[in-house]
Tab-separated table of C-alpha atoms and ligand atoms in Angstrom:
chain	number	residue	atom	x	y	z
A	362	MET	CA	-18.931	11.488	-3.438
A	363	GLU	CA	-19.442	9.186	-0.484
A	364	ARG	CA	-17.253	6.123	-0.470
A	365	LYS	CA	-20.178	3.716	-0.551
A	366	GLU	CA	-21.826	5.554	-3.403
A	367	MET	CA	-18.593	5.533	-5.403
A	368	PHE	CA	-18.199	1.768	-5.012
A	369	GLU	CA	-21.794	1.156	-6.011
A	370	LYS	CA	-21.212	3.267	-9.090
A	371	PHE	CA	-18.161	1.157	-9.917
A	372	LEU	CA	-20.170	-2.044	-9.602
A	373	THR	CA	-22.934	-0.738	-11.847
A	374	GLY	CA	-20.453	0.537	-14.427
A	375	MET	CA	-18.534	-2.723	-14.478
A	376	GLN	CA	-21.566	-4.833	-15.305
A	377	GLY	CA	-21.214	-6.719	-18.558
A	378	ILE	CA	-17.435	-6.353	-18.793
A	379	GLU	CA	-15.872	-9.771	-19.331
A	380	ILE	CA	-12.336	-10.919	-18.724
A	381	GLU	CA	-10.281	-12.940	-21.194
A	382	LYS	CA	-10.496	-16.499	-19.922
A	383	ASP	CA	-7.941	-18.078	-22.236
A	384	ILE	CA	-4.901	-15.948	-21.559
A	385	PRO	CA	-2.028	-17.095	-19.295
A	386	SER	CA	-2.452	-16.513	-15.583
A	387	LEU	CA	0.102	-14.105	-14.126
A	388	ARG	CA	0.377	-16.031	-10.901
A	389	GLU	CA	1.034	-19.249	-12.805
A	390	VAL	CA	3.643	-17.588	-14.985
A	391	PHE	CA	5.518	-16.341	-11.912
A	392	LYS	CA	4.870	-19.425	-9.776
A	393	GLY	CA	7.867	-20.408	-7.695
A	394	SER	CA	9.491	-16.982	-8.088
A	395	LEU	CA	7.612	-13.751	-7.440
A	396	ASN	CA	4.351	-13.448	-5.549
A	397	ILE	CA	2.137	-11.289	-7.738
A	398	GLY	CA	-0.495	-9.381	-5.845
A	399	THR	CA	-3.042	-6.638	-6.087
A	400	SER	CA	-4.909	-4.304	-3.808
A	401	VAL	CA	-8.640	-4.923	-3.598
A	402	PRO	CA	-11.086	-2.004	-3.876
A	403	GLY	CA	-13.765	-1.490	-1.259
A	404	TYR	CA	-16.793	-2.594	-3.236
A	405	ASP	CA	-19.005	-5.441	-2.099
A	406	LEU	CA	-16.891	-8.519	-2.764
A	407	THR	CA	-19.891	-10.838	-2.565
A	408	LYS	CA	-21.075	-9.355	-5.864
A	409	PRO	CA	-18.680	-10.614	-8.537
A	410	ASN	CA	-17.426	-8.260	-11.227
A	411	PHE	CA	-14.698	-8.380	-13.822
A	412	GLU	CA	-12.049	-7.204	-11.362
A	413	THR	CA	-12.786	-9.946	-8.838
A	414	GLU	CA	-12.586	-12.395	-11.755
A	415	LEU	CA	-9.189	-10.961	-12.699
A	416	ILE	CA	-8.000	-11.329	-9.105
A	417	LYS	CA	-9.021	-14.963	-8.989
A	418	LYS	CA	-7.288	-15.752	-12.242
A	419	HIS	CA	-4.098	-13.717	-12.033
A	420	PHE	CA	-3.027	-12.923	-8.492
A	421	ASN	CA	-1.892	-14.955	-5.492
A	422	THR	CA	-1.697	-12.152	-2.918
A	423	VAL	CA	-4.163	-9.444	-1.914
A	424	VAL	CA	-4.190	-6.358	0.267
A	425	ALA	CA	-7.180	-4.182	1.076
A	426	GLU	CA	-6.961	-0.808	-0.617
A	427	ASN	CA	-8.822	0.916	2.203
A	428	CYS	CA	-10.957	-1.208	4.485
A	429	CYS	CA	-8.154	-2.291	6.842
A	430	LYS	CA	-6.892	1.230	7.454
A	431	MET	CA	-7.204	2.543	10.979
A	432	MET	CA	-9.901	5.122	10.190
A	433	ASN	CA	-12.131	2.410	8.759
A	434	VAL	CA	-11.710	-0.136	11.552
A	435	TYR	CA	-10.671	1.457	14.835
A	436	LYS	CA	-13.641	3.591	15.782
A	437	GLY	CA	-12.886	4.387	19.421
A	438	PRO	CA	-11.213	2.920	22.503
A	439	GLY	CA	-12.100	-0.789	22.408
A	440	GLU	CA	-14.459	-0.174	19.488
A	441	TYR	CA	-13.886	-1.882	16.162
A	442	PHE	CA	-15.769	-2.090	12.882
A	443	TRP	CA	-14.802	-5.390	11.266
A	444	ASP	CA	-17.494	-5.942	8.622
A	445	GLU	CA	-15.518	-4.787	5.600
A	446	ALA	CA	-12.219	-6.283	6.760
A	447	ASP	CA	-14.019	-9.585	7.401
A	448	MET	CA	-15.414	-9.489	3.881
A	449	PHE	CA	-11.914	-8.937	2.510
A	450	PHE	CA	-10.473	-11.848	4.521
A	451	ASP	CA	-13.398	-14.121	3.570
A	452	PHE	CA	-12.723	-13.337	-0.064
A	453	ALA	CA	-9.030	-14.131	0.391
A	454	LYS	CA	-9.800	-17.396	2.164
A	455	GLU	CA	-12.412	-18.566	-0.350
A	456	ASN	CA	-10.015	-17.959	-3.186
A	457	ASN	CA	-6.885	-19.274	-1.533
A	458	LEU	CA	-5.089	-15.960	-1.665
A	459	ARG	CA	-2.255	-14.815	0.585
A	460	ALA	CA	-3.291	-11.654	2.452
A	461	ARG	CA	-1.328	-8.617	3.581
A	462	TRP	CA	-2.401	-6.141	6.256
A	463	HIS	CA	-2.168	-2.448	5.330
A	464	ASN	CA	-1.498	-0.930	7.834
A	465	PHE	CA	-1.018	-0.315	11.572
A	466	VAL	CA	0.579	3.100	12.010
A	467	TRP	CA	0.243	5.857	9.408
A	468	HIS	CA	-0.516	9.564	9.610
A	469	GLY	CA	-2.869	9.241	6.642
A	470	GLN	CA	-6.339	7.765	7.046
A	471	CYS	CA	-5.644	7.323	10.759
A	472	ALA	CA	-8.191	7.615	13.556
A	473	PRO	CA	-7.787	11.149	14.968
A	474	TRP	CA	-9.427	10.176	18.292
A	475	ILE	CA	-6.405	8.055	19.086
A	476	PHE	CA	-4.332	11.211	19.645
A	477	TYR	CA	-6.787	12.850	22.039
A	478	LYS	CA	-6.774	12.588	25.805
A	479	ASP	CA	-10.560	12.511	25.667
A	480	ALA	CA	-11.392	10.352	22.654
A	481	SER	CA	-14.925	11.732	22.512
A	482	LYS	CA	-13.759	15.335	22.048
A	483	VAL	CA	-12.203	15.213	18.598
A	484	ASN	CA	-12.218	18.360	16.541
A	485	MET	CA	-11.490	17.278	12.984
A	486	LYS	CA	-10.803	20.785	11.739
A	487	ASP	CA	-8.225	21.459	14.456
A	488	PHE	CA	-6.749	18.068	13.939
A	489	PHE	CA	-6.182	18.485	10.224
A	490	GLU	CA	-4.985	22.039	10.678
A	491	ASN	CA	-2.448	20.779	13.203
A	492	LYS	CA	-3.983	22.933	15.925
A	493	VAL	CA	-4.686	20.409	18.672
A	494	LEU	CA	-3.457	21.892	21.937
A	495	ALA	CA	-0.766	20.018	23.829
A	496	GLU	CA	-3.033	19.677	26.859
A	497	ASP	CA	-5.683	17.931	24.760
A	498	LEU	CA	-3.307	15.313	23.422
A	499	ALA	CA	-3.239	11.766	24.801
A	500	SER	CA	-0.538	10.839	27.271
A	501	SER	CA	2.111	8.493	26.048
A	502	GLU	CA	0.696	5.672	28.250
A	503	GLN	CA	-2.750	6.258	26.790
A	504	ILE	CA	-1.638	6.122	23.196
A	505	ASP	CA	0.695	3.180	23.763
A	506	LYS	CA	-2.198	1.178	25.132
A	507	ARG	CA	-4.479	2.151	22.278
A	508	VAL	CA	-1.957	1.219	19.623
A	509	LYS	CA	-1.022	-2.020	21.336
A	510	ASP	CA	-4.717	-2.969	21.618
A	511	TRP	CA	-5.279	-2.176	17.953
A	512	ILE	CA	-2.392	-4.371	16.824
A	513	GLN	CA	-3.363	-7.166	19.183
A	514	SER	CA	-7.030	-7.092	18.160
A	515	VAL	CA	-6.231	-7.273	14.454
A	516	CYS	CA	-3.809	-10.148	14.987
A	517	ASP	CA	-6.222	-12.018	17.253
A	518	ARG	CA	-8.869	-11.824	14.588
A	519	TYR	CA	-6.869	-12.687	11.478
A	520	ARG	CA	-3.658	-14.369	12.676
A	521	GLY	CA	-2.769	-17.235	10.369
A	522	GLN	CA	-4.375	-15.577	7.378
A	523	ILE	CA	-1.983	-12.666	7.137
A	524	VAL	CA	1.440	-13.310	5.651
A	525	SER	CA	2.774	-9.795	6.129
A	526	TYR	CA	1.884	-6.515	7.777
A	527	ASP	CA	2.783	-2.951	6.892
A	528	VAL	CA	3.557	-2.098	10.487
A	529	VAL	CA	4.339	1.517	9.726
A	530	ASN	CA	3.615	3.495	6.585
A	531	GLU	CA	5.334	6.677	5.346
A	532	VAL	CA	7.226	7.603	8.513
A	533	ILE	CA	10.071	9.458	6.776
A	534	SER	CA	9.432	13.057	5.776
A	535	ASP	CA	10.054	14.053	2.150
A	536	LYS	CA	11.240	17.457	3.226
A	537	LYS	CA	13.446	16.802	6.225
A	538	PHE	CA	14.475	13.240	5.441
A	539	ALA	CA	13.943	12.330	9.065
A	540	LEU	CA	10.997	10.989	11.062
A	541	ARG	CA	7.884	13.028	10.374
A	542	THR	CA	6.595	15.412	12.990
A	543	ARG	CA	3.458	17.515	13.234
A	544	GLU	CA	4.877	19.863	10.613
A	545	ASP	CA	4.655	16.948	8.202
A	546	HIS	CA	1.050	16.182	9.202
A	547	SER	CA	2.001	13.341	11.539
A	548	TYR	CA	1.187	13.405	15.238
A	549	TRP	CA	2.756	10.021	15.902
A	550	GLN	CA	6.223	11.045	16.998
A	551	ASP	CA	5.022	14.046	18.961
A	552	VAL	CA	2.439	12.083	20.911
A	553	MET	CA	3.950	8.647	21.227
A	554	GLY	CA	7.632	9.561	21.325
A	555	PRO	CA	10.538	9.044	18.933
A	556	ASP	CA	10.621	5.288	19.563
A	557	TYR	CA	7.070	4.757	18.319
A	558	VAL	CA	8.196	2.788	15.293
A	559	GLU	CA	10.195	0.388	17.466
A	560	LYS	CA	7.266	-0.105	19.781
A	561	ALA	CA	4.889	-0.864	16.937
A	562	PHE	CA	7.246	-3.478	15.514
A	563	HIS	CA	7.728	-5.160	18.887
A	564	TRP	CA	3.984	-5.270	19.526
A	565	ALA	CA	3.302	-6.658	16.063
A	566	HIS	CA	5.942	-9.319	16.542
A	567	GLU	CA	4.520	-10.315	19.922
A	568	ALA	CA	1.028	-10.472	18.453
A	569	ASP	CA	1.971	-12.473	15.345
A	570	PRO	CA	5.483	-13.904	15.696
A	571	ASN	CA	5.483	-15.743	12.363
A	572	ALA	CA	4.451	-12.942	10.056
A	573	GLU	CA	6.641	-10.687	7.979
A	574	LEU	CA	6.814	-7.141	9.336
A	575	VAL	CA	7.283	-4.364	6.826
A	576	ILE	CA	8.287	-0.708	6.975
A	577	ASN	CA	6.612	0.849	3.952
A	578	ASP	CA	7.141	4.181	2.190
A	579	TYR	CA	6.958	6.023	-1.124
A	580	ASN	CA	9.642	7.815	-3.125
A	581	LEU	CA	12.329	5.530	-1.683
A	582	GLU	CA	12.899	4.415	-5.248
A	583	THR	CA	12.981	7.960	-6.611
A	584	ILE	CA	14.590	10.384	-4.115
A	585	SER	CA	18.106	9.494	-3.013
A	586	GLU	CA	18.050	11.521	0.249
A	587	LYS	CA	14.850	9.817	1.307
A	588	ARG	CA	16.230	6.429	0.326
A	589	GLN	CA	19.315	7.082	2.440
A	590	ALA	CA	17.283	8.304	5.419
A	591	GLU	CA	15.183	5.138	5.339
A	592	TYR	CA	18.330	3.041	5.035
A	593	ASP	CA	19.917	4.692	8.077
A	594	PHE	CA	16.684	4.421	10.005
A	595	VAL	CA	16.218	0.713	9.282
A	596	LYS	CA	19.888	0.010	9.995
A	597	ASN	CA	19.507	1.596	13.396
A	598	LEU	CA	16.330	-0.389	14.113
A	599	LEU	CA	18.067	-3.618	13.185
A	600	SER	CA	21.054	-2.770	15.383
A	601	LYS	CA	18.564	-2.546	18.271
A	602	LYS	CA	17.056	-5.921	17.339
A	603	VAL	CA	13.752	-4.413	16.266
A	604	PRO	CA	11.996	-7.189	14.305
A	605	VAL	CA	11.809	-5.526	10.876
A	606	SER	CA	11.740	-8.200	8.187
A	607	ALA	CA	11.294	-6.160	5.032
A	608	VAL	CA	11.288	-2.732	3.476
A	609	GLY	CA	8.254	-1.999	1.318
A	610	LEU	CA	8.780	0.187	-1.736
A	611	GLN	CA	5.366	1.513	-2.582
A	612	GLY	CA	6.297	1.919	-6.232
A	613	HIS	CA	3.940	4.683	-7.372
A	614	ILE	CA	6.116	5.432	-10.380
A	615	ASN	CA	5.687	6.597	-13.949
A	616	MET	CA	6.903	5.684	-17.394
A	617	ARG	CA	8.271	9.169	-18.117
A	618	SER	CA	10.797	9.949	-15.447
A	619	SER	CA	11.180	6.948	-13.141
A	620	ASN	CA	14.563	5.298	-13.435
A	621	ILE	CA	14.814	1.515	-13.339
A	622	ASP	CA	18.549	1.498	-12.518
A	623	PHE	CA	17.797	3.608	-9.476
A	624	ILE	CA	15.017	1.238	-8.471
A	625	GLU	CA	17.358	-1.727	-8.776
A	626	GLU	CA	20.051	-0.007	-6.722
A	627	THR	CA	17.408	0.736	-4.083
A	628	ILE	CA	16.384	-2.910	-3.805
A	629	GLU	CA	20.032	-3.957	-3.494
A	630	LYS	CA	20.753	-1.278	-0.935
A	631	TYR	CA	17.988	-2.371	1.440
A	632	ALA	CA	18.669	-6.050	0.850
A	633	SER	CA	22.294	-5.420	1.897
A	634	LEU	CA	20.916	-4.743	5.394
A	635	GLY	CA	19.790	-8.353	5.560
A	636	VAL	CA	16.079	-7.593	5.125
A	637	LYS	CA	13.859	-8.480	2.199
A	638	VAL	CA	12.270	-5.988	-0.144
A	639	LEU	CA	8.663	-5.985	-1.274
A	640	VAL	CA	7.118	-3.782	-3.921
A	641	THR	CA	3.857	-3.043	-2.180
A	642	GLU	CA	1.841	-0.575	-4.276
A	643	LEU	CA	3.050	-0.674	-7.859
A	644	ASP	CA	1.490	1.426	-10.574
A	645	VAL	CA	3.196	2.913	-13.623
A	646	SER	CA	1.464	6.153	-14.481
A	647	PHE	CA	1.388	7.618	-17.998
A	648	PHE	CA	2.368	10.938	-16.438
A	649	ASP	CA	5.234	12.546	-14.678
A	650	HIS	CA	3.886	14.021	-11.411
A	651	GLU	CA	3.989	17.605	-12.712
A	652	ASP	CA	2.382	16.798	-16.051
A	653	LYS	CA	-1.198	18.075	-16.210
A	654	SER	CA	-1.820	17.157	-19.873
A	655	PRO	CA	-4.814	15.004	-20.838
A	656	LEU	CA	-4.751	11.228	-21.048
A	657	ILE	CA	-3.982	9.917	-24.511
A	658	LEU	CA	-4.459	6.164	-24.673
A	659	SER	CA	-2.604	5.806	-27.964
A	660	GLU	CA	-0.871	2.686	-29.198
A	661	GLU	CA	2.400	4.533	-28.863
A	662	ASN	CA	1.824	5.342	-25.175
A	663	LEU	CA	0.665	1.812	-24.410
A	664	LYS	CA	3.814	0.498	-26.068
A	665	LYS	CA	5.984	2.890	-24.111
A	666	GLN	CA	4.376	1.676	-20.908
A	667	ALA	CA	4.797	-1.950	-21.970
A	668	ASP	CA	8.512	-1.390	-22.592
A	669	PHE	CA	8.861	0.266	-19.194
A	670	TYR	CA	7.018	-2.571	-17.418
A	671	TYR	CA	9.183	-5.085	-19.277
A	672	GLU	CA	12.457	-3.556	-18.064
A	673	LEU	CA	11.006	-3.171	-14.589
A	674	PHE	CA	10.035	-6.826	-14.358
A	675	GLU	CA	13.421	-7.849	-15.739
A	676	CYS	CA	14.877	-5.972	-12.770
A	677	PHE	CA	12.367	-7.608	-10.398
A	678	LYS	CA	13.228	-11.066	-11.716
A	679	ARG	CA	16.968	-10.459	-11.280
A	680	GLN	CA	16.394	-9.244	-7.745
A	681	ASN	CA	14.111	-12.163	-7.015
A	682	LYS	CA	16.798	-14.608	-8.195
A	683	LYS	CA	19.265	-12.951	-5.858
A	684	GLY	CA	16.834	-13.533	-2.994
A	685	ASN	CA	16.261	-9.807	-2.474
A	686	LEU	CA	12.695	-9.340	-3.696
A	687	SER	CA	9.776	-11.628	-2.933
A	688	ASP	CA	6.540	-9.821	-3.763
A	689	VAL	CA	5.265	-7.417	-6.377
A	690	ILE	CA	1.856	-6.059	-5.429
A	691	LEU	CA	0.027	-3.813	-7.883
A	692	TRP	CA	-2.011	-0.979	-6.429
A	693	GLY	CA	-5.268	-1.824	-8.118
A	694	VAL	CA	-6.636	-4.506	-10.398
A	695	SER	CA	-7.474	-2.544	-13.519
A	696	ASP	CA	-7.467	0.956	-14.938
A	697	TYR	CA	-11.203	1.081	-14.207
A	698	THR	CA	-10.842	1.659	-10.478
A	699	THR	CA	-7.281	2.939	-10.113
A	700	TRP	CA	-6.848	5.842	-7.682
A	701	LYS	CA	-4.613	7.460	-10.321
A	702	ASN	CA	-7.730	8.368	-12.311
A	703	HIS	CA	-8.127	11.104	-9.702
A	704	PHE	CA	-4.583	11.800	-8.593
A	705	PRO	CA	-2.791	14.130	-8.975
A	706	VAL	CA	-5.345	15.565	-11.433
A	707	PRO	CA	-8.945	14.857	-10.329
A	708	GLY	CA	-10.979	13.151	-13.028
A	709	ARG	CA	-8.223	13.321	-15.684
A	710	GLY	CA	-7.831	9.532	-15.857
A	711	ASP	CA	-4.690	7.458	-16.096
A	712	ALA	CA	-3.841	3.933	-17.178
A	713	PRO	CA	-1.152	2.675	-14.809
A	714	LEU	CA	-2.020	-1.039	-14.455
A	715	LEU	CA	-1.776	-4.261	-16.452
A	716	PHE	CA	-5.488	-4.570	-17.265
A	717	GLY	CA	-7.551	-1.953	-19.051
A	718	LYS	CA	-10.953	-0.497	-18.266
A	719	ASP	CA	-12.382	-3.059	-20.658
A	720	GLY	CA	-11.029	-5.906	-18.505
A	721	LYS	CA	-8.535	-6.897	-21.211
A	722	ALA	CA	-4.818	-7.490	-20.755
A	723	LYS	CA	-2.835	-4.470	-21.938
A	724	PRO	CA	0.386	-4.568	-23.977
A	725	ALA	CA	2.287	-4.278	-20.659
A	726	PHE	CA	0.772	-7.577	-19.501
A	727	TRP	CA	1.911	-9.374	-22.642
A	728	LYS	CA	5.343	-7.815	-22.466
A	729	ILE	CA	6.146	-8.822	-18.883
A	730	ILE	CA	5.303	-12.466	-19.481
A	731	GLU	CA	7.242	-12.609	-22.763
A	732	ASN	CA	10.452	-13.715	-21.202
A	733	VAL	CA	9.647	-15.609	-18.000
B	1849	LIG	C1	-0.397	5.540	-0.255
B	1849	LIG	C2	-0.955	4.596	0.781
B	1849	LIG	C3	-2.033	3.732	0.220
B	1849	LIG	C4	-2.982	4.503	-0.679
B	1849	LIG	C5	-2.224	5.224	-1.730
B	1849	LIG	C6	-3.152	5.986	-2.632
B	1849	LIG	O1	0.486	4.964	-1.088
B	1849	LIG	O2	0.013	3.777	1.373
B	1849	LIG	O3	-2.750	3.172	1.264
B	1849	LIG	O4	-3.750	5.384	0.080
B	1849	LIG	O5	-1.364	6.132	-1.079
B	1849	LIG	O6	-4.221	5.238	-3.054
């Protein structure tokens, strides 16, 4: 289904769903400690729905789920499509919400033209099959300029509204525990050189000196080799005075096999480098990644999830008190639009967030505010 069509379907389906107006507001409960945020789906934000109502009531920070990604904004050399990003930032401004930028440099949802010498000669099939010939790839000067322009243009447009940027996303390979290369579906290092992460951070810092600059990745809180590789990588960046201010733990975890002690150790480990930690994309799936069984939204499962969320937030609160963790951003507002409904099993459904498909607060919501 086309993106636009999918969002229109969401808006139609969400009609008539009401939020609970009289329950505590998450952002008020956590005021003065954690920033509580959410990603915002790509539907038309000028047409209110129950999720936008939930955002206004419960969250103080927002990040665009898709519309600020390179593929959706950076359409060619000097060519930008701002309409959807503008709508996102207007929404944030109107509702007094802190905004994050996700993201500048990522191999996923990137703009393939950026890697080509001739930006008008992109062959998507070759690109995704990792078959672009060396002679067709951009020179390092070419790509440096394109990336620098992209960062500068975003900052020129929204500087002052953005509190933090995911400067790079998912740069460490899950297989090699080192910077990704073309074998791991990333052209960045091969085309721009091994210091591409440093460059991106320096350019972001020049373009918006007051904002927080984040290196973001997944599985840091679940795979110890990857966690260590990221630690070593960030340590090296800091030793070279690269302006990294925080490590982002995406936090796509689950209530079956994720381990809260490991998550807490991870936060402490990165904080020991003198940077902050943010949880940037939290969702707590009902399923272990390998589990293909159907969704059972039983009371027992909802309680299990609530207990998991409770322990997780206890950890977050401890880490926040220690000054290590500042933000917890959920990846999605409610179970209605969560990407996990289609990943890893398309169409199976999942229920990883704090609000249900009916717009109501789930047991996990009530549990995390029990003890604040
Ligand atoms: C990663 C990315 C996000 C998003 C999720 C899936 O975590 O960082 O932008 O695409 O995958 O929705």
